[in-house]
Amino acid sequence: MKEKKLVELSGTESQLIIEVGDFAEILHWGKKISGSLENFRSALHRPVPHGRLDKDVAMTTLPELGRGVFSSPGLEGHRNGQNWAPVFFLKDIQQSDTQISLASEDGQAGLQLVTEICLDEFDVVKTRHTLTNLKSGQYFVNRFANSMPLPVRVNELMTFHGRWAREFQTQRQPLLHNGYQQENRRGRTSHEHYPAMVAGTSNFDETQGDVWGFHFAWSGNHRLRADVKTDGRRTMQAEVIYFPGEVALEKGESISTPWLYASYSENGLNEMSHHFHSHVRQSIIAEDFQKKLRPVHLNTWEGIYFDHDPEYIMEMASQAAEMGVERFIIDDGWFRGRDDDTAALGDWFLDERKYPNGLEPVVDHVNALGMEFGLWFEPEMINKDSDLYREHPDWLLAVDGYDQPTGRHQHVIDLQNDDAFNFLYERLAHFLSTYNIRYIKWDMNREIVQPAHDGVASGRKQTERYYQLVDKVRAKFPHVSIESCAGGGGRIDYEILKRTDRFWPSDNNDALERQGIQRGMSYFFPPEVMGSHIGSDKCHCTRRRHSIEFRGLTALFGHMGIELDPVKEDSDEKANFARYVALHKQLRTLLHTGKMWRTPTDDNAHQVLSVVAEDQSEAVVMVAQLDMPTHSLSGNLRILGLDDKATYRIYVLDKPANYNDIVVFQPPWTEAGCELSGEWCKEVGLSMPLLDPETAMLIKVEKVN
Ligand code: GLA
């Protein structure tokens, strides 16, 4: 038995205290506490009750059945039926200020485990395990999970669910015995089970309560679990779901879990999001893209769908430029035989019937207007009605002998097939080196059923090969911005964000729906990675109509774009687009670098989002009226995150066209502006204007002294 000692990792507000001996156990993960580590240890020895094993059992970051842990183990595997309940002993600890690396071994089973735990200045923990097979003979891994302890006072969860066109919906539930589990088996991050959750003390909310947030950085199948054991201890667990037989380690081979990102906040969800947003900005998004201003998009999809005529597209581009658009993107429909969504995926050659003079004149035209040019791809997919499939029917990701259901008429390409992989890279590289393309929208429009390479399950490897394909493109074309899209928000997570820099959160451009989707997404992602487009007044997904003010302000709070055919819009509407594009440009540095606050309101019919500059010198606040106000007065609008002691000038930047017609009069501050302290704004607020359902207004806050 090794002598035990305590090691610690400190963030700015939070701390991890880990006991290491034969194994490592996290004893405290929460608020940073000053004092002697040794005294803490003596305070935490657990009693051993009757009716259980006769010794204390630790909950480690890799719970082991062999040590007497009866809840979900961290590793399940075997070597021909042997070595199926390994027990690891700590051999070596490497520690720096921000990271601990623990190497353990089970000599009998011939396995090595390395556990890395990092805690950064933004109070974000990231952790993963790596397992290596040290002995001859394959070691089959069935399950391999990251586990983190939660204190006993955690008894409530916020989880996410969704579907196509309705992503990032949140749900609250108690954490009880038998816990919570979500499984995503759809082969991509998925709309349904976004891989994140928040655990906290009773009734935690945006500004109050202890919360522990988790994000599992993986773009394939996963399982998340939060459990209450019979002894009351709580854990959170995250893992990739492996299909039978798909992970077999030869001697010397290793497998790593994805990174599990986690953060503790003692002040509720806003602060938790600030931690994650800062981490994403500093450590996840490639530096060059984080530093660059994000250009306003015009995407052709909802404007013309598959109906491509280069002359017309150039007219769309001219009009987009007049509205202030900075990046013009040709979406689906430009490649050989792609006249609808039943054919041609895989045939990544320009459709010369539609573009008889090539793509160059269009790219040149877009560039001459001062805009960047972007193009849509869906590289991992193939239609059976394509030349590629006719030539390479064996490139399908499938199990021979079974007929797979299609999704949007398409199938998936086996990326473990090197010829297929190289073909896709070559096609992407061809376009990126032939034309001045500065952005690609990388789509993935179907779920994966029975992924297999040579008959062997390959869910995990397909995801890893997808990362390798994006990495290869990134390495060769580092200046090209990549948006991750999967039928809207089906592939949004931190691992793909390391190699892309924008997400398409939803195919739903309905401003009312987007208010909810973007709010849900904001728990783990800052506004600048959320593609947010103004669609036409009648939404293509919901058939609902919204005013330009509501659409414009909703799109403002992300990375803005326009998704329609400007040629078909009348001059008033075009002037309105130009107005919101200009407003976005005026505010984007603030929106894309500041701290976002979701302000609790007195009435759920309102949603208030604000972004406050890091130095607290200014802020912008969006008040969205989602529904009919519950009462005839709407209470007070509070503004969070300002400097308590400073005085701010507060004025309205944008409001609905009928603003003054719907009441006898609106609060006078909304006409004349006013000056208030940051403390007043936070504690008391300003009288909330009355708004019609499905409208919004925008307020600017500027420090005067
Ligand atoms: C997906 C995307 C859309 C669009 C279409 C094109 O649905 O989410 O934005 O690119 O594919 O087929």
XYZ file of C-alpha atoms and ligand atoms in Angstrom:
717
model
C 0.000 0.000 0.000
C 1.460 3.339 -1.062
C 1.518 6.278 1.316
C -1.237 8.726 0.497
C -0.702 12.403 -0.196
C -2.772 15.277 -1.478
C -2.107 17.217 -4.622
C -4.054 20.200 -5.873
C -4.857 22.152 -8.987
C -6.079 25.720 -8.684
C -8.076 27.841 -11.092
C -9.084 31.434 -10.372
C -12.116 30.660 -8.208
C -12.140 26.880 -8.100
C -9.892 24.087 -6.947
C -9.381 20.358 -7.309
C -7.891 18.465 -4.376
C -6.833 14.953 -5.313
C -5.645 12.238 -2.986
C -3.036 9.964 -4.518
C -1.808 6.664 -3.136
C -2.498 3.303 -4.745
C -5.065 5.195 -6.800
C -6.275 8.761 -7.171
C -9.520 10.172 -5.837
C -10.843 13.702 -6.257
C -11.789 14.787 -2.730
C -12.868 18.326 -3.512
C -13.877 20.056 -6.703
C -15.501 23.372 -6.052
C -14.760 26.725 -4.488
C -11.103 27.463 -3.826
C -10.355 27.249 -0.113
C -7.271 28.468 1.692
C -5.668 26.372 4.428
C -3.615 23.287 4.974
C -4.261 20.397 2.623
C -3.417 17.835 5.317
C -6.098 19.209 7.645
C -8.634 18.878 4.850
C -7.783 15.210 4.486
C -8.365 14.372 8.110
C -11.779 16.001 7.857
C -12.845 13.744 5.026
C -12.290 10.148 6.184
C -15.539 8.313 5.555
C -17.215 5.929 8.019
C -17.794 2.300 6.947
C -21.420 1.273 7.547
C -22.714 -2.250 8.227
C -24.179 -4.248 5.393
C -21.578 -3.238 2.823
C -17.999 -4.200 2.059
C -15.799 -4.044 5.152
C -13.631 -1.248 3.853
C -14.077 2.220 2.496
C -14.497 2.296 -1.268
C -13.299 5.341 -3.181
C -15.056 6.768 -6.225
C -12.198 7.454 -8.595
C -12.171 8.966 -12.060
C -12.130 5.349 -13.311
C -14.427 3.389 -10.965
C -13.230 -0.232 -10.761
C -15.359 -3.242 -9.985
C -12.245 -4.975 -8.612
C -12.002 -2.347 -5.871
C -15.606 -2.861 -4.903
C -17.368 -0.115 -6.853
C -20.795 -1.407 -7.866
C -21.871 1.508 -10.018
C -21.007 1.863 -13.692
C -17.277 1.035 -14.056
C -14.901 3.269 -15.960
C -13.483 0.429 -18.043
C -15.056 -2.755 -19.351
C -13.015 -4.995 -21.594
C -11.356 -8.374 -21.839
C -8.607 -10.439 -23.414
C -10.314 -13.538 -24.734
C -12.550 -13.547 -21.673
C -9.636 -12.865 -19.268
C -8.520 -9.609 -17.577
C -12.080 -8.322 -17.543
C -12.057 -6.510 -14.175
C -8.721 -4.689 -14.061
C -7.488 -2.860 -10.973
C -4.903 -0.162 -11.559
C -2.105 0.887 -9.212
C -0.580 4.318 -9.452
C 3.046 4.283 -10.637
C 3.901 7.833 -11.514
C 2.608 11.362 -11.091
C 3.676 14.311 -13.226
C 2.427 17.690 -12.148
C 2.681 21.249 -13.428
C 0.747 24.339 -12.282
C -2.227 23.547 -14.456
C -2.068 19.813 -15.093
C -1.657 16.464 -13.395
C -0.863 13.299 -15.265
C -1.305 10.025 -13.367
C 0.135 6.807 -14.781
C -1.228 3.543 -13.336
C -0.811 -0.086 -14.225
C -2.465 -3.423 -13.777
C 0.505 -5.759 -14.325
C -1.633 -8.878 -14.221
C -3.989 -7.644 -16.906
C -1.129 -6.071 -18.845
C -2.762 -2.671 -19.040
C -1.561 0.852 -18.467
C -3.835 3.783 -17.714
C -2.838 7.438 -17.954
C -5.243 10.000 -16.564
C -4.778 13.669 -17.407
C -6.559 16.387 -15.460
C -6.067 20.070 -16.278
C -7.590 23.169 -14.682
C -7.118 26.537 -16.355
C -7.359 30.169 -15.295
C -10.996 30.243 -16.485
C -11.869 27.432 -14.055
C -12.394 24.922 -16.842
C -11.280 21.375 -16.060
C -10.460 19.043 -18.903
C -9.775 15.397 -18.355
C -9.240 12.216 -20.336
C -7.872 8.689 -19.919
C -5.546 6.758 -22.195
C -5.399 2.971 -22.030
C -2.479 0.985 -23.453
C -2.288 -2.747 -23.951
C 1.101 -3.883 -22.623
C 0.724 -7.609 -23.291
C 0.546 -9.693 -26.406
C -2.941 -10.631 -27.527
C -5.737 -8.222 -28.372
C -7.442 -6.378 -25.553
C -11.073 -5.676 -26.436
C -12.504 -2.509 -24.915
C -16.275 -2.490 -24.506
C -16.602 0.688 -22.455
C -14.131 3.362 -21.390
C -15.538 6.353 -19.518
C -14.523 9.596 -17.839
C -16.048 9.979 -14.379
C -16.141 13.051 -12.174
C -17.456 13.217 -8.618
C -20.256 15.584 -7.653
C -20.956 16.697 -4.078
C -23.955 15.277 -2.240
C -25.733 18.643 -2.348
C -26.183 18.244 -6.114
C -29.783 17.252 -6.641
C -30.940 18.877 -9.846
C -29.946 18.659 -13.495
C -30.335 20.753 -16.586
C -30.092 18.576 -19.687
C -30.518 19.199 -23.398
C -32.744 17.624 -26.001
C -33.824 18.592 -29.485
C -34.608 17.531 -33.005
C -34.078 18.791 -36.519
C -35.114 22.467 -36.644
C -35.497 22.593 -32.844
C -32.059 22.156 -31.307
C -30.753 23.023 -27.817
C -33.979 22.753 -25.844
C -33.329 22.590 -22.114
C -35.042 20.468 -19.514
C -34.848 20.522 -15.705
C -35.148 17.406 -13.586
C -34.287 16.203 -10.120
C -31.257 13.957 -9.694
C -32.614 10.923 -7.855
C -31.630 7.304 -7.282
C -31.135 5.571 -10.619
C -29.986 8.872 -11.943
C -30.136 10.211 -15.444
C -28.794 8.720 -18.653
C -28.767 9.871 -22.248
C -27.553 7.856 -25.193
C -26.819 9.154 -28.630
C -26.499 6.385 -31.221
C -27.001 8.528 -34.313
C -23.388 8.573 -35.476
C -22.912 12.325 -35.198
C -23.066 14.693 -32.235
C -26.813 14.759 -32.898
C -29.676 17.184 -32.572
C -31.342 14.937 -30.027
C -28.697 14.530 -27.345
C -26.254 17.363 -27.380
C -23.345 16.052 -25.234
C -23.560 18.421 -22.295
C -25.340 18.716 -18.981
C -25.360 20.825 -15.852
C -25.696 19.487 -12.317
C -26.392 21.773 -9.376
C -27.940 22.529 -6.057
C -31.738 22.882 -5.760
C -33.259 25.589 -7.912
C -29.971 26.757 -9.370
C -30.597 29.415 -11.953
C -28.825 31.951 -14.102
C -27.359 33.889 -11.196
C -27.605 31.612 -8.165
C -26.636 28.183 -6.965
C -23.612 25.935 -7.169
C -23.392 24.409 -10.626
C -21.052 21.927 -12.297
C -21.291 22.026 -16.080
C -20.018 19.261 -18.401
C -19.326 19.140 -22.094
C -18.145 15.917 -23.728
C -16.014 16.772 -26.759
C -16.957 14.072 -29.242
C -18.817 14.172 -32.565
C -20.156 10.615 -32.544
C -22.116 8.236 -30.333
C -21.976 8.922 -26.628
C -23.518 8.142 -23.278
C -23.817 10.670 -20.442
C -24.901 9.642 -17.006
C -25.387 11.244 -13.614
C -25.932 8.869 -10.718
C -26.840 8.795 -7.055
C -25.382 5.757 -5.334
C -27.092 4.026 -2.402
C -24.576 5.753 -0.139
C -25.656 9.112 -1.526
C -22.464 9.893 -3.413
C -22.957 11.323 -6.864
C -20.954 10.970 -10.044
C -21.096 12.156 -13.580
C -19.872 9.889 -16.360
C -19.267 10.448 -20.068
C -18.165 7.931 -22.665
C -18.135 7.034 -26.319
C -20.557 4.209 -27.096
C -18.482 1.526 -28.812
C -20.116 -1.085 -30.997
C -19.272 -4.738 -30.288
C -15.701 -5.577 -31.201
C -14.810 -2.213 -32.608
C -12.007 -1.439 -30.153
C -9.341 -4.153 -30.106
C -5.918 -3.015 -28.907
C -2.878 -4.924 -30.108
C 0.183 -4.990 -27.875
C 1.539 -1.443 -27.613
C -1.647 0.152 -28.957
C -3.565 2.811 -27.034
C -6.975 4.375 -26.990
C -7.863 7.730 -25.441
C -11.256 8.874 -24.289
C -12.363 12.204 -25.703
C -11.765 15.203 -23.460
C -14.442 15.847 -20.898
C -14.668 19.593 -20.174
C -16.170 20.682 -16.885
C -16.514 23.801 -14.806
C -17.755 24.762 -11.364
C -19.457 28.072 -10.614
C -20.832 29.196 -7.288
C -23.002 31.830 -8.960
C -25.211 29.850 -11.263
C -25.311 29.393 -14.992
C -24.133 32.765 -16.306
C -20.813 32.439 -14.543
C -20.471 28.830 -15.706
C -21.001 30.002 -19.295
C -18.408 32.754 -18.837
C -15.866 30.093 -17.885
C -16.645 27.959 -20.910
C -16.837 30.900 -23.311
C -13.430 32.189 -22.195
C -11.929 28.744 -22.534
C -13.414 28.295 -26.006
C -12.071 31.685 -27.086
C -8.599 31.081 -25.727
C -8.012 27.360 -26.182
C -10.452 25.850 -28.660
C -11.011 28.154 -31.633
C -7.906 28.567 -33.814
C -6.269 31.848 -32.861
C -6.358 33.401 -36.323
C -10.111 33.007 -36.599
C -10.667 34.243 -33.078
C -8.717 37.425 -33.816
C -10.312 38.167 -37.190
C -13.548 40.126 -37.507
C -16.233 37.707 -38.600
C -17.612 38.762 -42.001
C -21.369 39.076 -42.516
C -22.642 36.230 -44.726
C -25.157 35.861 -47.483
C -25.952 32.204 -48.055
C -27.887 31.227 -51.165
C -29.713 28.140 -49.818
C -33.151 29.489 -48.921
C -32.910 32.046 -51.732
C -32.510 29.715 -54.720
C -32.137 26.138 -53.391
C -30.937 23.960 -56.339
C -31.813 26.495 -59.001
C -28.403 27.862 -60.016
C -27.878 30.372 -62.784
C -24.507 32.149 -62.582
C -25.811 35.413 -64.053
C -28.570 35.495 -61.473
C -26.208 34.492 -58.678
C -23.910 37.350 -59.646
C -26.871 39.724 -59.400
C -27.615 38.310 -55.953
C -23.989 38.979 -55.041
C -24.132 42.565 -56.314
C -27.202 43.252 -54.235
C -25.712 41.500 -51.223
C -22.655 43.746 -51.452
C -24.898 46.801 -51.523
C -26.450 45.642 -48.267
C -23.016 45.431 -46.647
C -22.527 41.656 -46.900
C -18.861 40.615 -46.682
C -18.902 36.896 -47.559
C -21.049 35.364 -50.284
C -21.677 31.629 -50.167
C -23.020 29.293 -52.822
C -24.818 26.502 -50.977
C -25.915 23.074 -52.272
C -26.706 22.654 -55.989
C -23.458 23.686 -57.764
C -21.950 20.271 -58.549
C -22.524 17.805 -61.347
C -26.064 16.437 -61.496
C -27.267 18.059 -58.276
C -30.736 19.260 -59.284
C -32.510 18.072 -56.169
C -31.629 16.140 -53.051
C -31.987 12.673 -54.575
C -28.742 12.539 -56.562
C -25.095 13.492 -57.115
C -23.559 13.590 -53.620
C -20.014 12.388 -54.184
C -19.650 13.945 -57.650
C -17.607 16.925 -56.517
C -17.054 18.430 -59.963
C -18.534 21.719 -61.064
C -21.816 21.240 -62.935
C -20.895 22.653 -66.335
C -24.498 22.641 -67.494
C -25.265 25.220 -64.828
C -21.870 26.969 -64.912
C -20.816 26.772 -68.611
C -18.115 29.417 -68.083
C -16.833 27.809 -64.921
C -16.984 29.102 -61.377
C -14.251 31.653 -61.873
C -16.439 34.494 -63.207
C -18.677 34.176 -60.154
C -15.769 34.071 -57.717
C -14.105 37.016 -59.480
C -17.337 38.980 -59.416
C -17.810 38.322 -55.701
C -14.193 39.293 -54.993
C -14.452 42.394 -57.168
C -17.368 43.489 -54.995
C -15.046 43.264 -51.998
C -16.573 40.063 -50.611
C -15.055 36.699 -49.772
C -16.376 33.673 -51.596
C -17.581 30.475 -49.903
C -18.839 27.090 -51.085
C -20.953 24.248 -49.642
C -19.742 20.623 -49.434
C -21.071 17.470 -47.877
C -17.925 15.345 -48.233
C -18.826 12.271 -46.198
C -21.973 11.508 -48.173
C -22.903 9.671 -51.343
C -26.121 9.197 -53.310
C -26.638 5.862 -55.005
C -27.598 7.947 -57.997
C -24.085 9.340 -58.545
C -21.127 8.527 -60.772
C -19.066 7.990 -57.661
C -21.373 5.254 -56.402
C -21.627 3.641 -59.831
C -17.829 3.470 -59.878
C -17.256 2.564 -56.228
C -20.271 0.796 -54.754
C -17.889 -0.698 -52.182
C -17.159 2.722 -50.658
C -20.388 2.672 -48.611
C -20.160 2.644 -44.842
C -22.292 -0.437 -44.378
C -22.381 -4.108 -43.512
C -22.482 -6.227 -46.652
C -25.669 -8.202 -47.041
C -27.913 -5.690 -45.280
C -29.968 -3.053 -47.021
C -29.552 0.232 -45.172
C -32.305 2.802 -44.868
C -31.423 6.057 -46.606
C -31.577 9.471 -44.972
C -32.395 12.345 -47.310
C -31.899 9.716 -50.057
C -28.226 9.392 -49.209
C -25.647 7.039 -47.710
C -22.370 7.538 -45.870
C -18.869 6.951 -47.272
C -16.480 4.658 -45.368
C -13.679 7.038 -44.421
C -11.447 4.159 -43.337
C -11.242 3.262 -46.994
C -8.050 5.113 -47.947
C -9.027 5.495 -51.580
C -12.306 7.124 -50.602
C -10.590 9.334 -48.035
C -7.942 10.444 -50.518
C -10.522 11.065 -53.229
C -12.506 13.352 -50.927
C -9.398 15.230 -49.852
C -8.265 15.616 -53.441
C -11.680 17.013 -54.470
C -11.761 19.511 -51.610
C -8.138 20.497 -52.237
C -8.876 20.946 -55.926
C -11.588 23.518 -55.284
C -9.702 25.252 -52.500
C -6.567 25.616 -54.590
C -8.268 26.426 -57.903
C -10.572 29.186 -56.680
C -10.206 31.946 -54.144
C -12.410 30.241 -51.563
C -12.190 31.578 -48.018
C -14.938 29.564 -46.385
C -16.595 26.183 -46.710
C -19.841 25.011 -45.170
C -19.147 21.354 -44.275
C -22.501 19.626 -44.039
C -23.567 16.128 -42.911
C -27.217 15.494 -43.534
C -27.976 12.004 -42.320
C -27.591 9.731 -39.370
C -25.337 6.687 -39.484
C -26.771 3.164 -39.387
C -24.514 0.060 -39.115
C -21.142 1.754 -39.678
C -18.619 -0.888 -40.696
C -15.276 -1.264 -42.410
C -14.633 -4.753 -43.786
C -17.620 -5.897 -41.769
C -16.127 -4.713 -38.443
C -18.034 -2.002 -36.573
C -16.443 1.403 -37.085
C -18.486 4.081 -35.354
C -15.498 5.491 -33.486
C -13.029 5.224 -36.373
C -15.472 6.894 -38.772
C -15.607 9.914 -36.446
C -11.819 9.916 -36.074
C -11.288 9.696 -39.837
C -13.697 12.580 -40.269
C -11.529 14.639 -37.879
C -8.461 13.608 -39.899
C -10.081 14.722 -43.130
C -10.969 18.128 -41.709
C -7.484 18.382 -40.154
C -5.838 17.617 -43.454
C -7.877 20.311 -45.188
C -7.142 22.771 -42.375
C -3.433 22.064 -42.431
C -3.170 22.703 -46.164
C -5.619 25.637 -46.270
C -5.299 27.307 -42.861
C -6.850 30.548 -44.139
C -10.144 28.822 -45.042
C -12.875 29.226 -42.465
C -14.961 26.055 -41.951
C -18.526 25.948 -40.700
C -19.784 22.729 -39.128
C -23.349 21.975 -40.164
C -25.313 18.744 -39.965
C -28.856 19.413 -41.109
C -28.547 22.504 -38.877
C -27.184 21.801 -35.423
C -26.435 18.069 -35.607
C -22.660 18.361 -35.125
C -21.909 21.044 -32.570
C -19.296 20.225 -29.948
C -15.874 21.330 -28.701
C -13.887 18.670 -30.549
C -15.092 19.752 -33.974
C -14.752 23.401 -32.985
C -10.985 22.806 -32.639
C -10.840 22.398 -36.420
C -13.733 24.643 -37.540
C -14.785 28.097 -36.442
C -18.507 28.513 -37.018
C -21.644 26.435 -36.451
C -24.976 26.395 -38.185
C -27.173 25.978 -35.087
C -30.394 25.165 -36.900
C -32.089 25.051 -40.277
C -34.819 26.985 -38.540
C -34.477 30.719 -39.184
C -37.765 31.507 -37.424
C -36.750 34.294 -35.043
C -39.003 33.056 -32.259
C -37.587 29.534 -32.423
C -34.077 30.915 -32.810
C -34.438 32.871 -29.561
C -34.783 29.543 -27.740
C -32.214 27.640 -29.820
C -29.552 30.328 -29.447
C -30.220 30.682 -25.750
C -29.784 26.908 -25.310
C -26.597 26.957 -27.349
C -25.225 29.886 -25.351
C -24.700 27.787 -22.213
C -21.526 26.333 -23.715
C -20.791 28.472 -26.789
C -20.064 32.205 -27.187
C -22.164 34.184 -29.697
C -19.482 34.517 -32.368
C -19.583 30.803 -33.282
C -23.364 30.764 -33.755
C -24.254 31.376 -37.373
C -27.414 33.440 -37.201
C -29.160 34.536 -40.360
C -32.017 36.850 -41.228
C -34.417 34.742 -43.286
C -37.278 35.935 -45.451
C -40.328 37.298 -43.630
C -42.181 34.001 -43.977
C -39.989 31.380 -42.375
C -39.350 28.342 -44.603
C -39.409 25.948 -41.659
C -42.408 27.115 -39.661
C -44.338 29.189 -42.223
C -44.602 31.873 -39.484
C -44.114 35.544 -40.376
C -41.979 37.952 -38.380
C -41.137 41.612 -38.698
C -37.698 42.616 -39.901
C -36.944 44.109 -36.466
C -37.503 40.789 -34.710
C -35.552 38.862 -37.344
C -32.763 41.443 -37.471
C -32.234 41.697 -33.721
C -32.362 37.927 -33.267
C -29.696 37.418 -35.942
C -27.607 40.241 -34.473
C -26.636 38.197 -31.405
C -24.504 35.664 -33.256
C -22.288 35.641 -36.327
C -24.720 37.409 -38.616
C -25.781 36.503 -42.086
C -28.679 36.724 -44.503
C -30.372 33.667 -45.971
C -32.666 34.652 -48.841
C -32.687 35.948 -52.371
C -32.034 39.699 -52.173
C -33.105 40.149 -55.818
C -36.662 39.212 -54.902
C -36.898 41.556 -51.902
C -38.384 45.047 -52.261
C -36.287 48.149 -51.697
C -37.689 48.824 -48.200
C -36.794 45.336 -47.044
C -33.340 45.627 -48.610
C -32.775 48.903 -46.777
C -33.761 47.108 -43.598
C -31.252 44.316 -44.201
C -28.586 46.961 -44.745
C -29.633 48.612 -41.461
C -29.175 45.393 -39.443
C -25.950 44.498 -41.215
C -24.598 47.950 -40.323
C -25.810 47.575 -36.730
C -24.110 44.202 -36.471
C -20.860 45.618 -37.794
C -21.079 48.463 -35.306
C -21.587 46.031 -32.410
C -19.771 42.861 -33.483
C -16.517 43.452 -31.638
C -18.497 43.902 -28.436
C -20.800 40.955 -29.212
C -17.920 38.664 -30.162
C -15.550 39.446 -27.308
C -17.756 40.476 -24.377
C -19.424 38.488 -21.631
C -22.908 37.238 -22.386
C -25.550 37.413 -19.667
C -28.910 35.666 -19.733
C -30.879 37.923 -17.419
C -33.621 36.380 -15.312
C -36.884 38.231 -15.974
C -40.033 38.662 -13.932
C -42.069 37.095 -16.713
C -41.111 34.086 -18.853
C -42.725 35.807 -21.806
C -39.567 37.966 -21.997
C -36.096 36.890 -22.830
C -33.276 39.285 -22.051
C -29.776 38.687 -23.364
C -26.951 41.127 -22.986
C -23.288 41.291 -23.788
C -21.034 43.417 -21.602
C -17.539 44.464 -22.692
C -14.709 42.765 -20.774
C -13.681 46.182 -19.373
C -17.332 46.974 -18.500
C -17.214 50.174 -20.574
C -20.278 49.294 -22.655
C -23.020 46.746 -23.149
C -25.792 45.873 -25.529
C -29.078 44.395 -24.353
C -31.728 42.588 -26.385
C -35.225 42.381 -24.937
C -37.244 39.767 -26.808
C -40.950 39.466 -26.185
C -41.539 35.790 -26.857
C -45.174 35.635 -25.931
C -48.077 37.817 -24.748
C -46.929 39.512 -21.512
C -48.496 37.739 -18.530
C -49.486 41.009 -16.815
C -50.493 44.378 -18.122
C -47.175 45.783 -16.865
C -43.939 43.987 -17.587
C -41.909 44.691 -14.441
C -38.329 45.913 -14.531
C -35.500 45.252 -16.923
C -32.312 44.527 -15.021
C -28.900 44.738 -16.658
C -26.230 42.478 -15.182
C -22.464 42.531 -15.332
C -21.827 46.312 -15.269
C -19.405 48.049 -12.922
C -21.475 48.765 -9.769
C -19.738 52.061 -9.098
C -19.758 53.462 -12.622
C -22.472 55.614 -14.210
C -23.873 54.516 -17.544
C -25.909 56.206 -20.213
C -28.708 53.919 -21.378
C -30.628 54.444 -24.589
C -32.672 52.553 -27.158
C -30.913 51.564 -30.376
C -33.718 49.731 -32.120
C -37.376 49.006 -31.492
C -40.474 47.635 -33.239
C -42.078 49.893 -35.852
C -45.363 50.004 -33.904
C -43.639 50.673 -30.580
C -45.569 53.819 -29.651
C -48.907 52.790 -31.158
C -49.598 49.861 -28.870
C -49.813 51.761 -25.539
C -50.881 55.126 -24.171
C -47.215 55.808 -23.581
C -44.000 53.844 -23.172
C -41.459 54.414 -20.352
C -39.940 57.868 -20.952
C -36.350 56.557 -20.611
C -36.859 54.720 -23.878
C -37.276 58.091 -25.649
C -34.890 60.328 -23.792
C -32.369 57.816 -22.449
C -31.193 57.974 -18.848
C -28.127 57.723 -16.645
C -27.857 55.107 -13.924
C -25.233 53.365 -11.845
C -24.224 49.803 -12.658
C -25.455 48.806 -9.231
C -28.925 50.282 -9.847
C -29.116 48.509 -13.197
C -28.343 45.196 -11.549
C -30.421 45.534 -8.383
C -33.457 47.563 -9.470
C -33.416 48.091 -13.208
C -35.543 50.173 -15.531
C -39.223 50.024 -16.211
C -39.730 47.445 -18.967
C -41.439 48.738 -22.121
C -44.580 46.973 -23.360
C -44.074 44.955 -26.495
C -46.218 42.834 -28.758
C -45.495 39.104 -28.822
C -42.701 38.114 -31.213
C -40.986 41.469 -31.280
C -37.721 42.715 -29.812
C -35.841 45.860 -28.943
C -32.188 46.717 -28.512
C -30.668 48.877 -25.812
C -27.175 50.323 -25.629
C -25.336 51.014 -22.401
C -22.254 53.248 -22.312
C -20.097 54.210 -19.374
C -20.007 57.956 -18.806
C -17.729 57.945 -15.754
C -28.647 21.119 -44.806
C -28.183 22.431 -44.212
C -28.809 23.572 -44.960
C -28.448 23.483 -46.420
C -28.863 22.141 -46.976
C -28.374 21.947 -48.390
O -29.995 20.917 -44.563
O -28.470 22.483 -42.859
O -28.398 24.808 -44.424
O -27.060 23.687 -46.579
O -28.363 21.071 -46.180
O -28.752 20.736 -48.908
